[in-house]
Short mmCIF file of C-alpha atoms in Angstrom, two decimals:
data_model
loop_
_atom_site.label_atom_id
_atom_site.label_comp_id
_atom_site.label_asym_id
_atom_site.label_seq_id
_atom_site.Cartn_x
_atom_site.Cartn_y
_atom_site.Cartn_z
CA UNK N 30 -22.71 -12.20 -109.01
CA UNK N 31 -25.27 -13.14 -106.34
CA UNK N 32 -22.14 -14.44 -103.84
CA UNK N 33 -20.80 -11.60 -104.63
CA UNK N 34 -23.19 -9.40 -103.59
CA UNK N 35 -23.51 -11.22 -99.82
CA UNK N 36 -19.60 -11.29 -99.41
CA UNK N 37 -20.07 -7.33 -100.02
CA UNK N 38 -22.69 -6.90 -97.63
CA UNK N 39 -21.21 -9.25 -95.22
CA UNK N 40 -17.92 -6.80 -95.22
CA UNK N 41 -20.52 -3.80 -94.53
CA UNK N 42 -22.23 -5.10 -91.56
CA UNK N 43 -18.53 -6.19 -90.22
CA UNK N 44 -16.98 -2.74 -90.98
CA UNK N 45 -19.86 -1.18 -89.39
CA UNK N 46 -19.96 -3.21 -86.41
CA UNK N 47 -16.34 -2.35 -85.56
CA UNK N 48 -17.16 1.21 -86.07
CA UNK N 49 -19.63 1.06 -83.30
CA UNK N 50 -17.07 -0.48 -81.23
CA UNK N 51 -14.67 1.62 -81.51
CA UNK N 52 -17.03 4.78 -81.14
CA UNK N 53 -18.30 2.62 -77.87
CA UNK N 54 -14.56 2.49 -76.63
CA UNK N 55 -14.10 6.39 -77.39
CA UNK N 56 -17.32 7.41 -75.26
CA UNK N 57 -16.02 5.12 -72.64
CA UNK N 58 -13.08 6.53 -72.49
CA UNK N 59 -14.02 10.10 -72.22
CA UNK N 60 -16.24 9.16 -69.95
CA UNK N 61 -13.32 7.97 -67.70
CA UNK N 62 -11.56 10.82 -68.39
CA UNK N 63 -14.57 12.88 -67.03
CA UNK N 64 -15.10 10.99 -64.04
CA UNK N 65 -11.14 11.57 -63.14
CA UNK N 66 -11.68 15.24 -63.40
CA UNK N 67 -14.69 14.80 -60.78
CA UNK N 68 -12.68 12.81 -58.56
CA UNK N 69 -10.91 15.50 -57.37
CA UNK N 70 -12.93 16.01 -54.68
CA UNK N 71 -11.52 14.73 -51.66
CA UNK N 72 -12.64 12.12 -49.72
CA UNK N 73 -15.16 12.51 -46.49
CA UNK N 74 -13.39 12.41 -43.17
CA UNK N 75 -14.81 11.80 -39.47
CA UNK N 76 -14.16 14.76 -37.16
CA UNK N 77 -15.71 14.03 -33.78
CA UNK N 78 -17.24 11.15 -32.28
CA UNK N 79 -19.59 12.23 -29.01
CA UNK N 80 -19.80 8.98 -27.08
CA UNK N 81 -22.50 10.93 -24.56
CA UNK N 82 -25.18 11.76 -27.06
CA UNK N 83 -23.54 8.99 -29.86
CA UNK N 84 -23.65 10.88 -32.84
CA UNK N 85 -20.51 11.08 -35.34
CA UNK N 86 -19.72 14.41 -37.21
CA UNK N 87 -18.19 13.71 -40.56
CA UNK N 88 -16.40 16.83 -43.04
CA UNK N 89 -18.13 16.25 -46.39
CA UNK N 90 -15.30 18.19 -48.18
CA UNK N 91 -16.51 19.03 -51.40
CA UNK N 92 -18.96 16.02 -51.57
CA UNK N 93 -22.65 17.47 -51.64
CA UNK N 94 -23.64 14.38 -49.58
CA UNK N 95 -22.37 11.77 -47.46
CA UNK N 96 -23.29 8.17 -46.94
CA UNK N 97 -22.37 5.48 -43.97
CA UNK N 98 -22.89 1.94 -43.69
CA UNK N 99 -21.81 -0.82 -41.00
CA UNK N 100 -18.58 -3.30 -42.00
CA UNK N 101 -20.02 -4.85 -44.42
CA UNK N 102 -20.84 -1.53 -46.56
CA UNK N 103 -24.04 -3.42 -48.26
CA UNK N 104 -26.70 -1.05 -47.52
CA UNK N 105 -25.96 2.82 -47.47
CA UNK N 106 -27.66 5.35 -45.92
CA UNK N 107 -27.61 9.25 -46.28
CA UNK N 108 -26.33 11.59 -43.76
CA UNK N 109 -28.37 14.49 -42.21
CA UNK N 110 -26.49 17.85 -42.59
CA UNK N 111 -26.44 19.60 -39.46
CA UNK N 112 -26.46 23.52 -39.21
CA UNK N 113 -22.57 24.09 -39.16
CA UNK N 114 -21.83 22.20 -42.38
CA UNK N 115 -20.99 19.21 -41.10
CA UNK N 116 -23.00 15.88 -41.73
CA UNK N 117 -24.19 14.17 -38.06
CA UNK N 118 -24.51 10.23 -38.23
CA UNK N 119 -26.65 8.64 -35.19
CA UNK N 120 -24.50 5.69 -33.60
CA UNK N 121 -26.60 4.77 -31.08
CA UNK N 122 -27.76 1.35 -33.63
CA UNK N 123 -23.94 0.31 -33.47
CA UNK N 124 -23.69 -2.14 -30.54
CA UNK N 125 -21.52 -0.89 -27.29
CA UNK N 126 -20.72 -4.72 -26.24
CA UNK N 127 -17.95 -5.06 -28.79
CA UNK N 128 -15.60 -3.37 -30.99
CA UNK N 129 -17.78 -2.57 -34.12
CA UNK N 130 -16.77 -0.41 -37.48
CA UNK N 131 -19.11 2.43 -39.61
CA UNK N 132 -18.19 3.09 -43.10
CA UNK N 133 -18.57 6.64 -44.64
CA UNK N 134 -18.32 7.71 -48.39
CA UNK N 135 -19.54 10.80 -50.80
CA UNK N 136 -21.55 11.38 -54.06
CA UNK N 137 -18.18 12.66 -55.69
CA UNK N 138 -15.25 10.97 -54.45
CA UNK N 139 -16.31 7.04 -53.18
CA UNK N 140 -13.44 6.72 -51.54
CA UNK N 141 -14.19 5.05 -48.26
CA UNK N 142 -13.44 5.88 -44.91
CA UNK N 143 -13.54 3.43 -41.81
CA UNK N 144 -14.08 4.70 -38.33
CA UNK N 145 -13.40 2.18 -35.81
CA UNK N 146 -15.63 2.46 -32.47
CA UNK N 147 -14.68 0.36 -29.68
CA UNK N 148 -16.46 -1.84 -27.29
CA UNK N 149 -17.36 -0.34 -23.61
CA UNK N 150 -15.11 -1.38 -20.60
CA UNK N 151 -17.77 -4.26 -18.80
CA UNK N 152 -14.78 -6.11 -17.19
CA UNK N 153 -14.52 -3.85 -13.71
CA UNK N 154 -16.58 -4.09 -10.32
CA UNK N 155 -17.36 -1.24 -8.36
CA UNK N 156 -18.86 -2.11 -4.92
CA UNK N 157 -20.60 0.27 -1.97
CA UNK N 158 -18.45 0.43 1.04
CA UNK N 159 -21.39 0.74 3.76
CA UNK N 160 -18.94 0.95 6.61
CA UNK N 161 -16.94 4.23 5.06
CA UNK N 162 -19.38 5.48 2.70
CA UNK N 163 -17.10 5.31 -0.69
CA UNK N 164 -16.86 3.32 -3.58
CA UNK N 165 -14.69 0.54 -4.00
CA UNK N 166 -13.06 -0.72 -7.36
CA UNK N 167 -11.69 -4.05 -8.73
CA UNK N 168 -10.36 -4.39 -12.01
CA UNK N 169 -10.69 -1.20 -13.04
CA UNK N 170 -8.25 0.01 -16.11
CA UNK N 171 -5.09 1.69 -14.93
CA UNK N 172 -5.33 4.52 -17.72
CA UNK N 173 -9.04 5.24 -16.21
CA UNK N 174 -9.13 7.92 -13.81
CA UNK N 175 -12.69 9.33 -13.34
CA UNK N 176 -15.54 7.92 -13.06
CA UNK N 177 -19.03 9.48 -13.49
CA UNK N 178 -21.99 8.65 -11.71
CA UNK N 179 -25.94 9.78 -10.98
CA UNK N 180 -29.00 9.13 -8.99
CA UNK N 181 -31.44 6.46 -10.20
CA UNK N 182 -34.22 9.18 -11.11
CA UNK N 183 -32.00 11.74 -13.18
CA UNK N 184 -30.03 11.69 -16.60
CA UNK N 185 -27.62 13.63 -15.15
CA UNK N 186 -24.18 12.64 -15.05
CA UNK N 187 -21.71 13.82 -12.20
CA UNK N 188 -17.82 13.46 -12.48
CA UNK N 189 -15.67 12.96 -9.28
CA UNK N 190 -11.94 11.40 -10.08
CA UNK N 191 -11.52 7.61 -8.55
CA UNK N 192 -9.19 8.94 -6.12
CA UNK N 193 -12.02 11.13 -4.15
CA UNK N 194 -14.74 8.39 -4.98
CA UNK N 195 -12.35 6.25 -2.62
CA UNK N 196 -11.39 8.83 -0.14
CA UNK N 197 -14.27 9.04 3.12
CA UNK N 198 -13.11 12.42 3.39
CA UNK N 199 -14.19 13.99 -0.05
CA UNK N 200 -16.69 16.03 -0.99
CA UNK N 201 -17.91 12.50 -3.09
CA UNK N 202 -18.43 10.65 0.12
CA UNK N 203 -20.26 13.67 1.85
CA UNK N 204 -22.74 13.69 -0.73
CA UNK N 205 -23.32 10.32 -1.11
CA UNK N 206 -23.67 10.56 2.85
CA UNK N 207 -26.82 12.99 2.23
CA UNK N 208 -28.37 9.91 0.41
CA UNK N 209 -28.00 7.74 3.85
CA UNK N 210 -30.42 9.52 5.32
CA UNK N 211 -33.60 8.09 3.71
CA UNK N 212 -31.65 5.37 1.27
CA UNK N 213 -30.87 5.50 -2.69
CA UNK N 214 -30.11 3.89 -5.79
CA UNK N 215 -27.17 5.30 -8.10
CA UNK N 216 -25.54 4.48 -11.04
CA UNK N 217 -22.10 4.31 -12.11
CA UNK N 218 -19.67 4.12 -14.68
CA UNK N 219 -15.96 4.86 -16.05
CA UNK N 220 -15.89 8.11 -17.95
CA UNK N 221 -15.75 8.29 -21.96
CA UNK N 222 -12.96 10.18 -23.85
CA UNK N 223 -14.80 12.26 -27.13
CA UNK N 224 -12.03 11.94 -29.64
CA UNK N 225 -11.31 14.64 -32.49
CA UNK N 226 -9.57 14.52 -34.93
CA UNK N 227 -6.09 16.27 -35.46
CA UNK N 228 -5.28 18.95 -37.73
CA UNK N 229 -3.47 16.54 -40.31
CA UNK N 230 -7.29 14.94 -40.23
CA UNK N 231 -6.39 11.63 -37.42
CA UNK N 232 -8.62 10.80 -35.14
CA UNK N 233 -8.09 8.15 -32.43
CA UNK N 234 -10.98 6.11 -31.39
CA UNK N 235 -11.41 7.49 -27.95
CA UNK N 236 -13.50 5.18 -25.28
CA UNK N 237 -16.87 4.58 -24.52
CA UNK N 238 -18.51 5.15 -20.97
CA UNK N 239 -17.77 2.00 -19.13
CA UNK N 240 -20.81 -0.62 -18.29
CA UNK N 241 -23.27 1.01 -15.61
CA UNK N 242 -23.58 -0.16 -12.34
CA UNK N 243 -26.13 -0.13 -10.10
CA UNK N 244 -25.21 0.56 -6.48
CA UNK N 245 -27.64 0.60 -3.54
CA UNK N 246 -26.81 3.51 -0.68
CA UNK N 247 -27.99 1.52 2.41
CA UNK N 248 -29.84 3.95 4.74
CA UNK N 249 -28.64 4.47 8.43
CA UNK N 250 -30.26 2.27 10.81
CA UNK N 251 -32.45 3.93 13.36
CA UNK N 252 -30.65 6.04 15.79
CA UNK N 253 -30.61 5.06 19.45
CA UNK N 254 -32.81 6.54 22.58
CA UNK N 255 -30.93 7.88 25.11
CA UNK N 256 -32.61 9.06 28.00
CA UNK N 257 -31.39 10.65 31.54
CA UNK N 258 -32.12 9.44 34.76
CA UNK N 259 -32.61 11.95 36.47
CA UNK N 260 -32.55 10.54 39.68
CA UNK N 261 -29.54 8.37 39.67
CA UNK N 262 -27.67 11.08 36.86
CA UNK N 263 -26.97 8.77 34.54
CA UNK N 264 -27.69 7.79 30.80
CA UNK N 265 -28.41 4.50 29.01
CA UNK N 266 -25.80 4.25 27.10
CA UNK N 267 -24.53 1.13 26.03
CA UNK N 268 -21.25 -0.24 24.55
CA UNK N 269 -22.47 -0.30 21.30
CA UNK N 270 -23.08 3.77 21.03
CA UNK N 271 -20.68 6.27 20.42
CA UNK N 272 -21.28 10.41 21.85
CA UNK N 273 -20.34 14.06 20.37
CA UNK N 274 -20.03 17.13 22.31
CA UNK N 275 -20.09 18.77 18.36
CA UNK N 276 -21.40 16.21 16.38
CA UNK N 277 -18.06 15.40 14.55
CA UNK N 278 -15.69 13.94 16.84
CA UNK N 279 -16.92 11.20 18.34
CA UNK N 280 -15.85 8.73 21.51
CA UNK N 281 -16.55 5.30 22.45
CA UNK N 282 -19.23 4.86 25.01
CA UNK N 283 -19.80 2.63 28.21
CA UNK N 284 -22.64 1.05 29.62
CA UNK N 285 -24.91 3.38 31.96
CA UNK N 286 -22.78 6.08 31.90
CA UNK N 287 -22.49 8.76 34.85
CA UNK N 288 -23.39 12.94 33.85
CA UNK N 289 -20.51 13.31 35.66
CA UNK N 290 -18.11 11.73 33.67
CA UNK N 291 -19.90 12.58 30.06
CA UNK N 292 -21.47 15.72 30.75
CA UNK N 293 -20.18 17.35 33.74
CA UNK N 294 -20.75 21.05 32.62
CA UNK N 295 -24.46 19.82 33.28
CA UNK N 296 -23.90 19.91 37.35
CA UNK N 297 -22.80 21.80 39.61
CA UNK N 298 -22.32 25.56 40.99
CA UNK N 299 -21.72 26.68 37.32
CA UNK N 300 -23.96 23.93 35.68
CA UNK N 301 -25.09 24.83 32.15
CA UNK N 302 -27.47 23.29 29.34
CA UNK N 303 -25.15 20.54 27.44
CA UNK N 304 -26.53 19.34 24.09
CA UNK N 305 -24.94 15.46 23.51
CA UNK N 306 -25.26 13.59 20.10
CA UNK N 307 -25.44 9.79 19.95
CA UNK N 308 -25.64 7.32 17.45
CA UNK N 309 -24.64 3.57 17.15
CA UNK N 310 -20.82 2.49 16.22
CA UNK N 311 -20.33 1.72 13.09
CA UNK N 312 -19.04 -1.97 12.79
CA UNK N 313 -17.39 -4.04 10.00
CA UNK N 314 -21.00 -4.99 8.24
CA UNK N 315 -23.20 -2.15 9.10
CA UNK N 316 -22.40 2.16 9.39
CA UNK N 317 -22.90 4.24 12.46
CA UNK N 318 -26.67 4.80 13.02
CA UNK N 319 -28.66 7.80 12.12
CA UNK N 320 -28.07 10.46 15.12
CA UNK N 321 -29.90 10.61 18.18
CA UNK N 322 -30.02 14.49 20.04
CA UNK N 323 -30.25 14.89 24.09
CA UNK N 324 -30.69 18.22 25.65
CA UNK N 325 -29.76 18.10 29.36
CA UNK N 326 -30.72 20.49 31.31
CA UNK N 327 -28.49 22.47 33.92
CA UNK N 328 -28.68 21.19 37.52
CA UNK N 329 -30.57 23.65 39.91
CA UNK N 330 -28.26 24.33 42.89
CA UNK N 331 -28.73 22.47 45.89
CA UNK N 332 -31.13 23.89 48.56
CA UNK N 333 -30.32 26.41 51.33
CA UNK N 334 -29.99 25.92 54.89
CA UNK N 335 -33.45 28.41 54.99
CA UNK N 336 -35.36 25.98 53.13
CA UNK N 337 -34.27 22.64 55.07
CA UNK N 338 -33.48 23.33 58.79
CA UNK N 339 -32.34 20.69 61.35
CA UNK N 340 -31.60 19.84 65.11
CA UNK N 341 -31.14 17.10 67.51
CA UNK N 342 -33.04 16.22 70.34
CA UNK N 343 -31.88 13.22 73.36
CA UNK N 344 -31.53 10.25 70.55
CA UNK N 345 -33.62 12.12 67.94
CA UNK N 346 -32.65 13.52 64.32
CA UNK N 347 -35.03 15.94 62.97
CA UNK N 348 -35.37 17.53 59.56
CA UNK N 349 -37.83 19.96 58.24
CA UNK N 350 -38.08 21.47 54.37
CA UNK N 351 -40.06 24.64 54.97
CA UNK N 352 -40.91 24.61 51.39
CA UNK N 353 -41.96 21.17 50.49
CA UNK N 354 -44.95 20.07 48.32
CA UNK N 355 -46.22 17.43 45.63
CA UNK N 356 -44.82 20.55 43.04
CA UNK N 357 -41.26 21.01 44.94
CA UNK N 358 -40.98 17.63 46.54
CA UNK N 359 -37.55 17.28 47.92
CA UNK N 360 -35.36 14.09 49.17
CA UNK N 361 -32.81 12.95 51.45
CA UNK N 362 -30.45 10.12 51.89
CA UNK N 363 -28.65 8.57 54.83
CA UNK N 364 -24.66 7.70 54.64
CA UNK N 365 -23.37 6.32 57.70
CA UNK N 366 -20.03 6.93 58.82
CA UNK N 367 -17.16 5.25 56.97
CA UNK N 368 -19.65 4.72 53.73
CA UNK N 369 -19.37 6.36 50.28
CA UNK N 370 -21.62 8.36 49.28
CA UNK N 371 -22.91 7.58 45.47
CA UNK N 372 -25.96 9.47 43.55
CA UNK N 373 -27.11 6.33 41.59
CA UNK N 374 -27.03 3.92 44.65
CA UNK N 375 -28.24 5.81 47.51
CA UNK N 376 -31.75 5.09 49.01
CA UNK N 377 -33.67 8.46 48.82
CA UNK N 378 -36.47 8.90 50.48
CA UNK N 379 -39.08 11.44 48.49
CA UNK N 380 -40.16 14.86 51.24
CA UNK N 381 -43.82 15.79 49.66
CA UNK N 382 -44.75 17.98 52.58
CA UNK N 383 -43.04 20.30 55.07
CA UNK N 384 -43.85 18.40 58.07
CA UNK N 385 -40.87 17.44 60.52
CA UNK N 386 -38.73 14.30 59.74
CA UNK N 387 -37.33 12.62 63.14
CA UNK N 388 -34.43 10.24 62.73
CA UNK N 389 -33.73 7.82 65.07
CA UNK N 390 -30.00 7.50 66.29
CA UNK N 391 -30.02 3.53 64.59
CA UNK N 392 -31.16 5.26 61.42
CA UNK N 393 -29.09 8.12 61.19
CA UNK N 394 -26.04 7.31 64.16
CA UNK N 395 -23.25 10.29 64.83
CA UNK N 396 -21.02 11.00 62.44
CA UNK N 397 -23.62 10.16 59.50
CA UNK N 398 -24.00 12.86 57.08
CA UNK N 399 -27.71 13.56 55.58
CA UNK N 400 -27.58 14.40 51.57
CA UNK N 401 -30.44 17.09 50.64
CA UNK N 402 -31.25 17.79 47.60
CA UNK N 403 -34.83 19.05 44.80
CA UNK N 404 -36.09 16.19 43.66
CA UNK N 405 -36.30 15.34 39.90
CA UNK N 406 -39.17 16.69 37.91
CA UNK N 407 -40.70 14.53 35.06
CA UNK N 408 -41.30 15.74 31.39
CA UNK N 409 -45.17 16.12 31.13
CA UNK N 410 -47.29 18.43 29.33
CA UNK N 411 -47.09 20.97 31.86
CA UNK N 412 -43.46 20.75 33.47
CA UNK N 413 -40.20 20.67 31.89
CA UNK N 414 -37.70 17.85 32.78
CA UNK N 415 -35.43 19.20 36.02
CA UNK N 416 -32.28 17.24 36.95
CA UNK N 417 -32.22 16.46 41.09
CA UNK N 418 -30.31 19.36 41.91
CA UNK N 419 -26.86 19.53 43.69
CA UNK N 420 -26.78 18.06 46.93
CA UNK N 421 -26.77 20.05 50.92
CA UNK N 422 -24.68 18.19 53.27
CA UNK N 423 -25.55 17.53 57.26
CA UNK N 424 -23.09 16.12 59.45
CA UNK N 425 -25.37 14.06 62.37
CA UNK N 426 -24.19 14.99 65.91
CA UNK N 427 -26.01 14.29 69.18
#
């Protein structure tokens, strides 16, 4: 009776262990059935990927949160929901040096989604052109066609197409010209491409801004001083300047140049004020120089015959300037007959006084002709800077 009695509780504790079973497989199965009703929520989705500020916007759907991880979807984190709806995910922790993955997923529907970013272009070169004032590019992508670029000190980014950051005559180069004037830093870079996604919910990955590079704007070297001589009527130019009537065309110059031959409205009967840029050429290492400015005065006209009179007397020459003084000084040179007469060469001889000159017939013989002319007047704190003014002809007879 006793075995009986533990055979009969033996089958009680076995029947009542496969009711819990079964009961356990029931609950799990509802439970599954449950969670399929749930899952009919669809799956998050990225939307827009702003490679500027680096965030990602993700569509939750119907999930009441979203979550994002890196590749290896170990670690989740929770999204911030922005003000639109949407759920913004920082990306500025994902490295730019190589093609990296983030992982997204909901609270209802774990499906995951992969976004793929990809790694920055680093492989191009982009050089200063001092000569021409552009940029110059090596290795750049073919499918990249602006670039952007900014000043050292600012976060702002400008955009100019690669084209016009090549071309000297762009608006580009004239702005980058303004930064010549005292020297810069700037940065550049290949532009990004925000992708979003399509209305069947694809989205390509887009491109990062390319590597930045830093590019020094050399500064113009100092320009050159011209000066006039006003004496000889010539500059000091040298065959390494270049000269502007308008300061945008611009012609080769030549050592010690004549006014005659580079400023000629400057002399003569109708003589004016001539304004004449100069700067240094521009060679294959270095640009043109900053720009130098001359202001050349108009010639005074040469004197009357009332203010220098003349006669001869037995072998004697004489002049006399009526009007001379230490303020007017005049001067005259002697040409004898069959020489050329030539401003810069000549031997002057300065008149401070308007006492008579005599000549003597060696000095001065027949047929020699006596140049007259105001003599140059010096910049000082008191006078203004005066050409030697046109020249009065006398023809020596005895």
């Amino acid at each position: 009776m006793k075995e009986r009695g533990k055979l009969q509780r033996l089958l009680l504790i076995l029947c009542f262990g496969l009711l819990m079973v079964a009961a356990g497989r029931t609950a799990r199965l509802a439970a599954a059935e449950g969670d399929g009703a749930e899952n009919t929520a669809e799956p998050v989705k990225a939307v827009r990927i702003d490679y500027d500020e680096l965030w990602l916007e993700v569509d939750a759907g119907d999930n009441e949160t979203v979550y994002y991880s890196d590749k290896a979807k170990k670690v989740w984190s929770e999204a911030l929901k922005g003000a639109d709806g949407k759920y913004i995910i920082d990306i500025s922790w994902l490295k730019a040096t190589s093609a990296t993955e983030i992982t997204l997923k909901g609270d209802k529907n774990e499906e995951v989604a992969t976004v793929k970013l990809p790694a920055r272009d680093s492989k191009y070169k982009i050089k200063f052109d001092k000569v021409n004032g552009v940029l110059t590019f090596t290795g750049l992508p073919s499918d990249v066609t602006d670039i952007q670029w900014r000043k050292a000190t600012s976060y702002e980014w400008n955009t100019v197409s690669v084209e016009d950051a090549k071309d000297p005559e762009s608006d580009f180069a004239e702005e980058i010209e303004k930064f010549r004037i005292a020297g810069a830093s700037i940065y550049v870079r290949t532009m990004g491409v925000n992708p979003e996604a399509d209305s069947d919910g694809t989205m390509e990955t887009g491109s990062r801004p390319g590597k930045e590079v830093k590019l020094s704007i050399s500064k113009f070297a100092a320009a050159p001083k011209v000066k006039v001589d006003g004496k000889k009527l010539t500059l000091n130019t040298t065959n390494s300047m270049e000269y502007s009537t308008d300061n945008v065309n611009w012609t080769p110059a030549t050592k010690t140049m004549a006014l005659k031959d580079i400023a000629p409205e400057a002399l003569g009967a109708s003589a004016k004020d001539v304004v004449l840029y100069f700067r240094k050429k521009a060679t294959s290492k270095a640009p043109h120089s900053k720009t130098f400015v001359l202001e050349i005065p108009a010639q005074r006209p040469a004197p009357t015959s009332a203010e220098v009179t003349y006669k001869s007397e037995g072998k004697k020459f004489s002049l006399t300037f009526s009007k001379a003084s230490k303020t007017t000084p005049y001067e005259y040179a002697v040409v004898k007959n069959g020489n050329t007469f030539d401003e810069a060469k000549a031997s002057w001889k300065a008149v401070m006084t308007a006492k008579t000159i005599s000549l003597s017939d060696k000095t001065a013989p027949a047929g020699s002709k006596i140049y007259v002319r105001k003599r140059t007047v010096k910049q000082t704190t008191t006078t203004e800077f005066e050409l030697a003014s046109a020249t009065y002809v006398i023809t020596v007879s005895y």
